[in-house]
CSV table of C-alpha atoms in Angstrom, one decimal:
chain,number,residue,atom,x,y,z
A,242,MET,CA,0.0,-0.1,0.1
A,243,ALA,CA,1.3,3.4,-0.9
A,244,GLU,CA,2.1,5.6,2.2
A,245,VAL,CA,-0.6,7.9,3.1
A,246,THR,CA,-0.1,10.6,5.6
A,247,ARG,CA,-2.6,13.2,4.6
A,248,PRO,CA,-6.4,13.2,3.8
A,249,ASP,CA,-7.5,14.2,0.4
A,250,TYR,CA,-10.0,16.6,1.6
A,251,ILE,CA,-11.5,17.6,5.1
A,252,ILE,CA,-14.9,19.1,5.8
A,253,ARG,CA,-15.0,21.2,8.9
A,254,GLY,CA,-18.3,21.8,10.4
A,255,GLU,CA,-19.9,23.1,13.6
A,256,SER,CA,-21.7,19.9,14.5
A,257,ILE,CA,-20.4,16.4,15.5
A,258,VAL,CA,-21.3,14.2,12.7
A,259,THR,CA,-22.4,10.8,13.9
A,260,SER,CA,-23.5,8.8,10.8
A,261,LEU,CA,-22.6,8.6,7.2
A,262,CYS,CA,-23.7,7.1,3.7
A,263,ARG,CA,-23.5,7.8,0.2
A,264,GLN,CA,-25.9,8.4,-2.8
A,265,ASN,CA,-23.4,8.5,-5.9
A,266,THR,CA,-21.9,11.8,-5.6
A,267,THR,CA,-23.7,13.0,-2.5
A,268,LEU,CA,-22.7,12.4,0.9
A,269,VAL,CA,-25.3,12.2,3.4
A,270,THR,CA,-24.6,13.2,7.1
A,271,GLY,CA,-26.4,12.6,10.5
A,272,SER,CA,-25.5,14.9,13.4
A,273,GLU,CA,-25.4,14.6,17.2
A,274,GLU,CA,-28.3,17.2,17.2
A,275,GLY,CA,-30.3,15.1,15.1
A,276,ASN,CA,-29.9,17.2,11.9
A,277,ILE,CA,-29.3,15.5,8.2
A,278,LYS,CA,-26.9,17.5,5.9
A,279,LEU,CA,-26.0,16.7,2.2
A,280,TYR,CA,-22.8,17.3,0.8
A,281,ASP,CA,-22.0,17.4,-3.1
A,282,THR,CA,-18.5,15.4,-2.9
A,283,GLN,CA,-17.6,17.1,-6.5
A,284,ILE,CA,-17.4,20.5,-5.1
A,285,MET,CA,-17.4,19.6,-1.4
A,286,ARG,CA,-20.2,21.9,-0.4
A,287,PRO,CA,-23.5,21.5,1.4
A,288,THR,CA,-26.7,21.3,-0.7
A,289,ALA,CA,-29.3,20.7,1.8
A,290,SER,CA,-30.2,20.0,5.3
A,291,TRP,CA,-33.0,19.5,7.7
A,292,ILE,CA,-34.0,18.6,11.3
A,293,ALA,CA,-34.5,14.9,11.1
A,294,HIS,CA,-34.6,13.5,14.7
A,295,LYS,CA,-35.0,14.7,18.2
A,296,ALA,CA,-31.7,13.2,19.2
A,297,GLN,CA,-28.4,11.8,17.8
A,298,VAL,CA,-28.9,10.4,14.2
A,299,MET,CA,-27.6,6.9,15.0
A,300,GLY,CA,-27.5,5.6,11.3
A,301,LEU,CA,-28.1,6.3,7.8
A,302,LYS,CA,-28.6,3.9,4.9
A,303,LYS,CA,-29.2,4.8,1.2
A,304,LEU,CA,-32.4,3.2,-0.3
A,305,ASP,CA,-32.3,1.7,-3.9
A,306,ARG,CA,-35.6,3.0,-4.5
A,307,GLY,CA,-34.4,6.5,-3.7
A,308,GLY,CA,-34.0,8.2,-0.5
A,309,VAL,CA,-32.4,7.5,2.9
A,310,MET,CA,-33.5,5.6,5.9
A,311,SER,CA,-32.4,7.1,9.2
A,312,GLN,CA,-32.3,6.0,12.7
A,313,GLY,CA,-32.6,8.5,15.5
A,314,ARG,CA,-31.6,7.8,19.2
A,315,GLU,CA,-35.0,8.9,20.5
A,316,GLY,CA,-36.3,5.7,19.2
A,317,ALA,CA,-37.4,6.4,15.6
A,318,LEU,CA,-37.0,5.2,12.1
A,319,ALA,CA,-37.9,7.3,9.1
A,320,ILE,CA,-37.6,7.4,5.2
A,321,TRP,CA,-36.5,10.8,3.6
A,322,LYS,CA,-36.9,11.9,-0.1
A,323,GLU,CA,-35.6,15.2,-0.9
A,324,GLY,CA,-35.8,16.3,2.5
A,325,GLN,CA,-39.3,15.3,3.0
A,326,CYS,CA,-40.3,12.6,5.5
A,327,VAL,CA,-42.1,9.9,3.6
A,328,ARG,CA,-42.8,7.6,6.5
A,329,SER,CA,-41.6,7.3,10.1
A,330,CYS,CA,-42.4,5.0,13.1
A,331,SER,CA,-41.3,4.8,16.8
A,332,VAL,CA,-39.4,1.9,18.2
A,333,PRO,CA,-38.3,1.2,21.7
A,334,SER,CA,-34.7,1.3,20.6
A,335,THR,CA,-32.8,4.2,22.5
A,336,GLY,CA,-29.3,2.3,23.0
A,337,PHE,CA,-25.9,2.4,21.0
A,338,CYS,CA,-26.8,-0.4,18.3
A,339,ARG,CA,-26.9,1.0,14.7
A,340,PHE,CA,-29.7,-0.6,12.5
A,341,ALA,CA,-28.8,-2.7,9.5
A,342,LEU,CA,-30.6,-3.2,6.1
A,343,SER,CA,-31.0,-6.5,4.3
A,344,ASP,CA,-29.2,-6.9,1.1
A,345,ASP,CA,-32.6,-6.8,-0.8
A,346,GLN,CA,-33.8,-4.0,1.5
A,347,ARG,CA,-36.9,-5.5,2.2
A,348,HIS,CA,-36.2,-5.5,6.2
A,349,CYS,CA,-34.1,-3.7,8.4
A,350,PHE,CA,-33.0,-5.1,11.8
A,351,LEU,CA,-32.2,-3.1,15.1
A,352,GLY,CA,-31.7,-3.9,18.9
A,353,LEU,CA,-34.4,-2.9,21.1
A,354,ASP,CA,-34.2,-1.5,24.8
A,355,GLU,CA,-35.7,-5.0,26.1
A,356,LYS,CA,-32.8,-7.1,26.9
A,357,SER,CA,-31.2,-8.7,24.0
A,358,LYS,CA,-34.1,-8.6,21.8
A,359,ILE,CA,-33.9,-7.6,18.1
A,360,ALA,CA,-36.6,-6.3,15.9
A,361,CYS,CA,-37.0,-7.1,12.2
A,362,VAL,CA,-39.0,-4.2,10.6
A,363,ASP,CA,-40.4,-4.0,7.0
A,364,ALA,CA,-38.1,-1.5,5.4
A,365,ASP,CA,-41.0,-0.1,3.3
A,366,LYS,CA,-44.1,0.2,5.4
A,367,LEU,CA,-41.7,0.6,8.9
A,368,ASN,CA,-43.7,-1.6,10.9
A,369,ILE,CA,-42.2,-4.4,13.2
A,370,VAL,CA,-42.5,-7.9,11.5
A,371,LYS,CA,-41.1,-10.0,14.3
A,372,THR,CA,-38.9,-9.6,17.2
A,373,PHE,CA,-36.5,-12.2,18.3
A,374,GLN,CA,-33.7,-13.1,20.8
A,375,PRO,CA,-30.9,-15.2,21.5
A,376,ALA,CA,-30.7,-18.4,23.5
A,377,ASP,CA,-29.9,-17.5,27.4
A,378,PHE,CA,-30.7,-14.1,26.4
A,379,ASN,CA,-30.6,-13.0,30.3
A,380,LYS,CA,-26.8,-13.8,30.1
A,381,LYS,CA,-26.2,-11.8,26.8
A,382,GLY,CA,-26.9,-8.2,27.7
A,383,MET,CA,-27.8,-5.6,25.1
A,384,CYS,CA,-27.1,-6.0,21.3
A,385,TRP,CA,-24.2,-3.3,20.7
A,386,SER,CA,-23.5,-4.2,16.9
A,387,LEU,CA,-25.3,-6.0,14.2
A,388,THR,CA,-24.8,-6.3,10.3
A,389,VAL,CA,-26.8,-8.3,7.7
A,390,ARG,CA,-25.0,-10.5,4.8
A,391,GLY,CA,-27.2,-12.4,2.3
A,392,ASN,CA,-29.9,-14.1,4.6
A,393,HIS,CA,-27.9,-14.0,7.8
A,394,VAL,CA,-28.1,-11.7,10.6
A,395,TYR,CA,-24.9,-11.2,12.9
A,396,LEU,CA,-25.4,-9.9,16.3
A,397,GLY,CA,-22.6,-8.6,18.8
A,398,TYR,CA,-23.8,-8.5,22.4
A,399,GLU,CA,-22.6,-7.0,25.6
A,400,SER,CA,-21.4,-10.3,27.0
A,401,GLY,CA,-18.8,-10.6,24.0
A,402,HIS,CA,-20.9,-13.2,22.2
A,403,ILE,CA,-21.6,-13.0,18.4
A,404,VAL,CA,-24.9,-14.6,17.5
A,405,LEU,CA,-26.0,-15.7,14.1
A,406,PHE,CA,-29.6,-16.1,12.8
A,407,ASP,CA,-31.1,-17.0,9.5
A,408,ARG,CA,-33.2,-14.0,8.7
A,409,ARG,CA,-35.9,-16.3,7.0
A,410,TYR,CA,-36.2,-18.5,10.1
A,411,LEU,CA,-35.8,-16.0,13.0
A,412,SER,CA,-37.3,-18.4,15.6
A,413,THR,CA,-34.0,-20.7,15.2
A,414,GLN,CA,-30.7,-19.5,16.2
A,415,VAL,CA,-27.9,-20.7,14.1
A,416,LEU,CA,-25.0,-20.3,16.3
A,417,GLU,CA,-23.4,-18.3,19.0
A,418,VAL,CA,-19.7,-17.9,20.1
A,419,LYS,CA,-17.8,-16.1,22.8
A,420,VAL,CA,-15.4,-14.0,21.1
A,421,HIS,CA,-14.5,-11.1,23.4
A,422,ASP,CA,-14.2,-10.7,27.1
A,423,GLU,CA,-16.3,-7.3,26.9
A,424,ILE,CA,-19.0,-5.6,24.6
A,425,VAL,CA,-18.7,-6.3,20.7
A,426,THR,CA,-18.8,-2.7,19.8
A,427,THR,CA,-18.4,-3.4,15.9
A,428,LEU,CA,-18.4,-6.1,13.5
A,429,ASP,CA,-18.2,-6.7,9.9
A,430,VAL,CA,-18.3,-9.9,7.7
A,431,ARG,CA,-16.6,-11.3,4.7
A,432,ASP,CA,-17.4,-14.8,3.1
A,433,ASN,CA,-17.1,-17.0,6.1
A,434,LYS,CA,-15.0,-14.6,8.3
A,435,ILE,CA,-16.3,-12.4,10.8
A,436,ILE,CA,-14.1,-9.4,12.1
A,437,SER,CA,-15.1,-7.8,15.4
A,438,SER,CA,-13.8,-5.5,18.0
A,439,SER,CA,-14.3,-4.8,21.7
A,440,PRO,CA,-12.8,-2.4,24.6
A,441,ASP,CA,-10.6,-5.5,25.3
A,442,SER,CA,-8.1,-4.0,22.8
A,443,THR,CA,-8.2,-6.6,20.4
A,444,ILE,CA,-9.6,-7.2,16.9
A,445,LYS,CA,-10.7,-10.8,16.5
A,446,ILE,CA,-11.2,-12.7,13.2
A,447,THR,CA,-13.4,-15.6,13.6
A,448,SER,CA,-13.8,-18.3,10.9
A,449,LEU,CA,-17.3,-20.3,10.4
A,450,ILE,CA,-16.7,-24.0,9.5
A,451,ALA,CA,-19.1,-26.6,8.1
A,452,ASP,CA,-19.2,-30.0,10.3
A,453,GLU,CA,-21.5,-32.7,10.0
A,454,ILE,CA,-25.1,-32.8,9.1
A,455,VAL,CA,-27.4,-33.5,11.8
A,456,PRO,CA,-31.2,-34.1,12.0
A,457,ASP,CA,-33.5,-31.1,13.0
A,458,ASN,CA,-37.2,-31.3,13.4
A,459,SER,CA,-37.6,-28.0,15.2
A,460,SER,CA,-40.7,-25.9,13.9
A,461,ARG,CA,-39.8,-23.0,11.9
A,462,ASP,CA,-41.4,-19.8,11.5
A,463,PRO,CA,-40.3,-18.4,8.2
A,464,LEU,CA,-40.4,-14.9,6.6
A,465,PRO,CA,-41.2,-14.7,3.0
A,466,GLU,CA,-38.0,-15.7,1.0
A,467,THR,CA,-36.1,-13.6,-1.2
A,468,ASN,CA,-33.8,-14.3,-4.4
A,469,GLN,CA,-30.4,-13.9,-2.9
A,470,THR,CA,-26.8,-14.3,-4.7
A,471,THR,CA,-25.4,-17.5,-2.9
A,472,SER,CA,-22.1,-16.5,-1.0
A,473,PRO,CA,-19.7,-19.0,0.7
A,474,LEU,CA,-21.7,-18.8,4.0
A,475,GLU,CA,-24.9,-19.4,2.3
A,476,THR,CA,-23.5,-22.6,1.0
A,477,ILE,CA,-22.3,-23.6,4.7
A,478,VAL,CA,-25.9,-23.2,6.0
A,479,SER,CA,-27.8,-23.7,3.1
A,480,SER,CA,-29.6,-26.6,4.7
A,481,LEU,CA,-31.2,-24.4,7.0
A,482,ASN,CA,-34.0,-24.2,4.4
A,483,SER,CA,-34.7,-27.9,4.9
A,484,SER,CA,-37.1,-29.0,7.6
A,485,SER,CA,-35.2,-32.5,7.9
A,486,SER,CA,-31.6,-31.5,8.3
A,487,GLU,CA,-29.4,-28.8,9.4
A,488,GLN,CA,-25.7,-27.9,8.7
A,489,LYS,CA,-23.9,-27.9,12.1
A,490,ILE,CA,-21.5,-25.1,12.2
A,491,SER,CA,-18.3,-24.9,14.3
A,492,THR,CA,-16.1,-21.6,14.7
A,493,GLU,CA,-12.6,-21.0,15.1
A,494,ILE,CA,-10.9,-17.8,15.9
A,495,LEU,CA,-8.2,-17.4,13.3
A,496,HIS,CA,-6.2,-14.6,14.7
A,497,THR,CA,-6.0,-12.0,17.3
A,498,VAL,CA,-5.0,-8.6,16.5
A,499,PRO,CA,-3.7,-6.5,19.2
A,500,LEU,CA,-4.9,-2.7,19.4
A,501,LYS,CA,-2.6,0.0,21.0
A,502,CYS,CA,-5.7,1.9,22.1
A,503,GLN,CA,-8.8,0.8,24.2
A,504,GLY,CA,-11.3,-0.2,21.3
A,505,SER,CA,-12.4,0.5,17.8
A,506,SER,CA,-15.8,2.2,17.1
A,507,GLN,CA,-16.0,0.9,13.6
A,508,ILE,CA,-14.7,-1.9,11.2
A,509,ARG,CA,-15.3,-2.0,7.7
A,510,ILE,CA,-14.1,-4.4,5.1
A,511,ARG,CA,-13.3,-2.9,1.7
A,512,PRO,CA,-15.4,-4.0,-1.0
A,513,ASP,CA,-12.7,-5.6,-3.0
A,514,GLY,CA,-11.8,-7.8,0.1
A,515,LYS,CA,-8.2,-7.0,0.1
A,516,LEU,CA,-8.1,-5.0,3.5
A,517,PHE,CA,-10.1,-3.8,6.4
A,518,ALA,CA,-10.0,-0.6,8.3
A,519,ALA,CA,-10.7,-0.1,12.0
A,520,SER,CA,-11.5,3.3,13.3
A,521,GLY,CA,-9.6,3.6,16.8
A,522,TRP,CA,-11.1,5.3,20.0
A,523,ASP,CA,-8.0,7.5,19.8
A,524,GLY,CA,-8.7,9.0,16.5
A,525,GLY,CA,-6.5,6.6,14.6
A,526,LEU,CA,-7.6,4.9,11.4
A,527,ARG,CA,-5.8,1.5,11.0
A,528,LEU,CA,-5.6,-0.6,7.9
A,529,TYR,CA,-5.2,-4.3,7.9
A,530,SER,CA,-4.5,-7.0,5.2
A,531,LEU,CA,-7.5,-9.4,5.2
A,532,LYS,CA,-5.2,-12.0,3.8
A,533,LYS,CA,-2.6,-12.0,6.5
A,534,TYR,CA,-4.2,-9.6,9.1
A,535,LYS,CA,-0.9,-7.7,9.0
A,536,LEU,CA,-1.1,-3.9,10.0
A,537,LEU,CA,-0.7,-2.0,6.8
A,538,GLY,CA,-0.3,1.5,8.2
A,539,ILE,CA,-2.0,4.0,10.8
A,540,VAL,CA,-3.1,7.6,10.0
A,541,GLU,CA,-4.3,10.3,12.4
A,542,ALA,CA,-7.4,10.7,10.9
A,543,HIS,CA,-9.2,12.5,13.7
A,544,SER,CA,-6.7,12.3,16.7
A,545,PRO,CA,-7.1,12.4,19.7
A,546,GLU,CA,-10.9,12.4,19.0
A,547,THR,CA,-13.0,9.3,18.5
A,548,ILE,CA,-14.1,8.4,15.0
A,549,THR,CA,-17.8,8.4,15.1
A,550,ASP,CA,-18.6,6.6,11.6
A,551,MET,CA,-16.7,5.4,8.8
A,552,ILE,CA,-18.0,4.2,5.1
A,553,THR,CA,-15.6,2.4,2.6
A,554,PHE,CA,-16.1,2.5,-1.4
A,555,ASP,CA,-13.7,1.5,-4.2
A,556,ASN,CA,-10.4,2.4,-2.7
A,557,ARG,CA,-11.6,5.4,-0.7
A,558,ILE,CA,-12.6,5.7,3.1
A,559,ILE,CA,-14.7,8.5,4.6
A,560,CYS,CA,-14.4,9.4,8.3
A,561,SER,CA,-16.3,11.5,10.8
A,562,GLY,CA,-15.0,12.3,14.2
A,563,ARG,CA,-16.1,14.3,17.5
A,564,ASP,CA,-13.8,17.0,16.1
A,565,CYS,CA,-16.7,18.1,13.8
A,566,LYS,CA,-14.6,17.1,10.8
A,567,ILE,CA,-15.2,14.5,8.0
A,568,SER,CA,-12.1,13.5,6.3
A,569,PHE,CA,-11.6,11.7,2.8
A,570,TRP,CA,-9.0,9.2,2.2
A,571,THR,CA,-7.6,7.3,-0.8
A,572,PHE,CA,-5.5,3.9,0.0
A,573,TYR,CA,-4.2,1.7,-2.9
């Protein structure tokens, strides 16, 4: 990787930006005060802004059908088009867990205030379709991080566990594994690898491995099936669709990466799968090889302030920090 010491560009604002997403050449930002602001990244200037929530904007997602979906920490989801609220709903979710959209954007998932419970929400109508929780939920604590890949929902809990559900059969937990000693603050998934971080000052790379086929006669409560591209992980657990058999999954922690800071606020795998980025609570942006898990470099993106959100695309990374700045980086 070519040495990079300075960002391509920095946007300086008056508010702390807590969430980011992209719509082509438009950068959508959400602030700690609950505002959404749009920037044209070709001229690096704001083009629109509005009050979206009564509290911090926890998350933003681009919608393929147009507009963006936002999550406010006051317990609200909303869909916006051209600055107008198309639809909104209240959800009992005022914690730290950001919502995630399924790949087909039919459902979104978010952690609820009730212990360990997760909501599956219709992403068009914004109504709760189903709620579910892991086994031994009293020992898991709150959900702090989640992501959706294909038909699978990955949940990171206060107890240090990562739990996997098939989103078509949310009554059935696929697996759980104790990965960290403390809260799973962030996680991302590529093929059959889960990369996660925690205040225990480590990044863990966990592999999912297919074992023998075992009978399964449990009842299932399926959501409507969707057409998905089959990933390596989909192949591993493909027999979950069958009522007569189930693919047993085991896990292996492939590597532990020590962090020279307390933890990481975000981990993002670059779309080409060659590297992943970890945003440290010290404001440092760390880049690692996804093949050998080697540290490729550290840049002081928002030092000494915490990086609040991060998105990756092509060979670029955009970060926001508690220093009221947004930084743009290019890494080859």
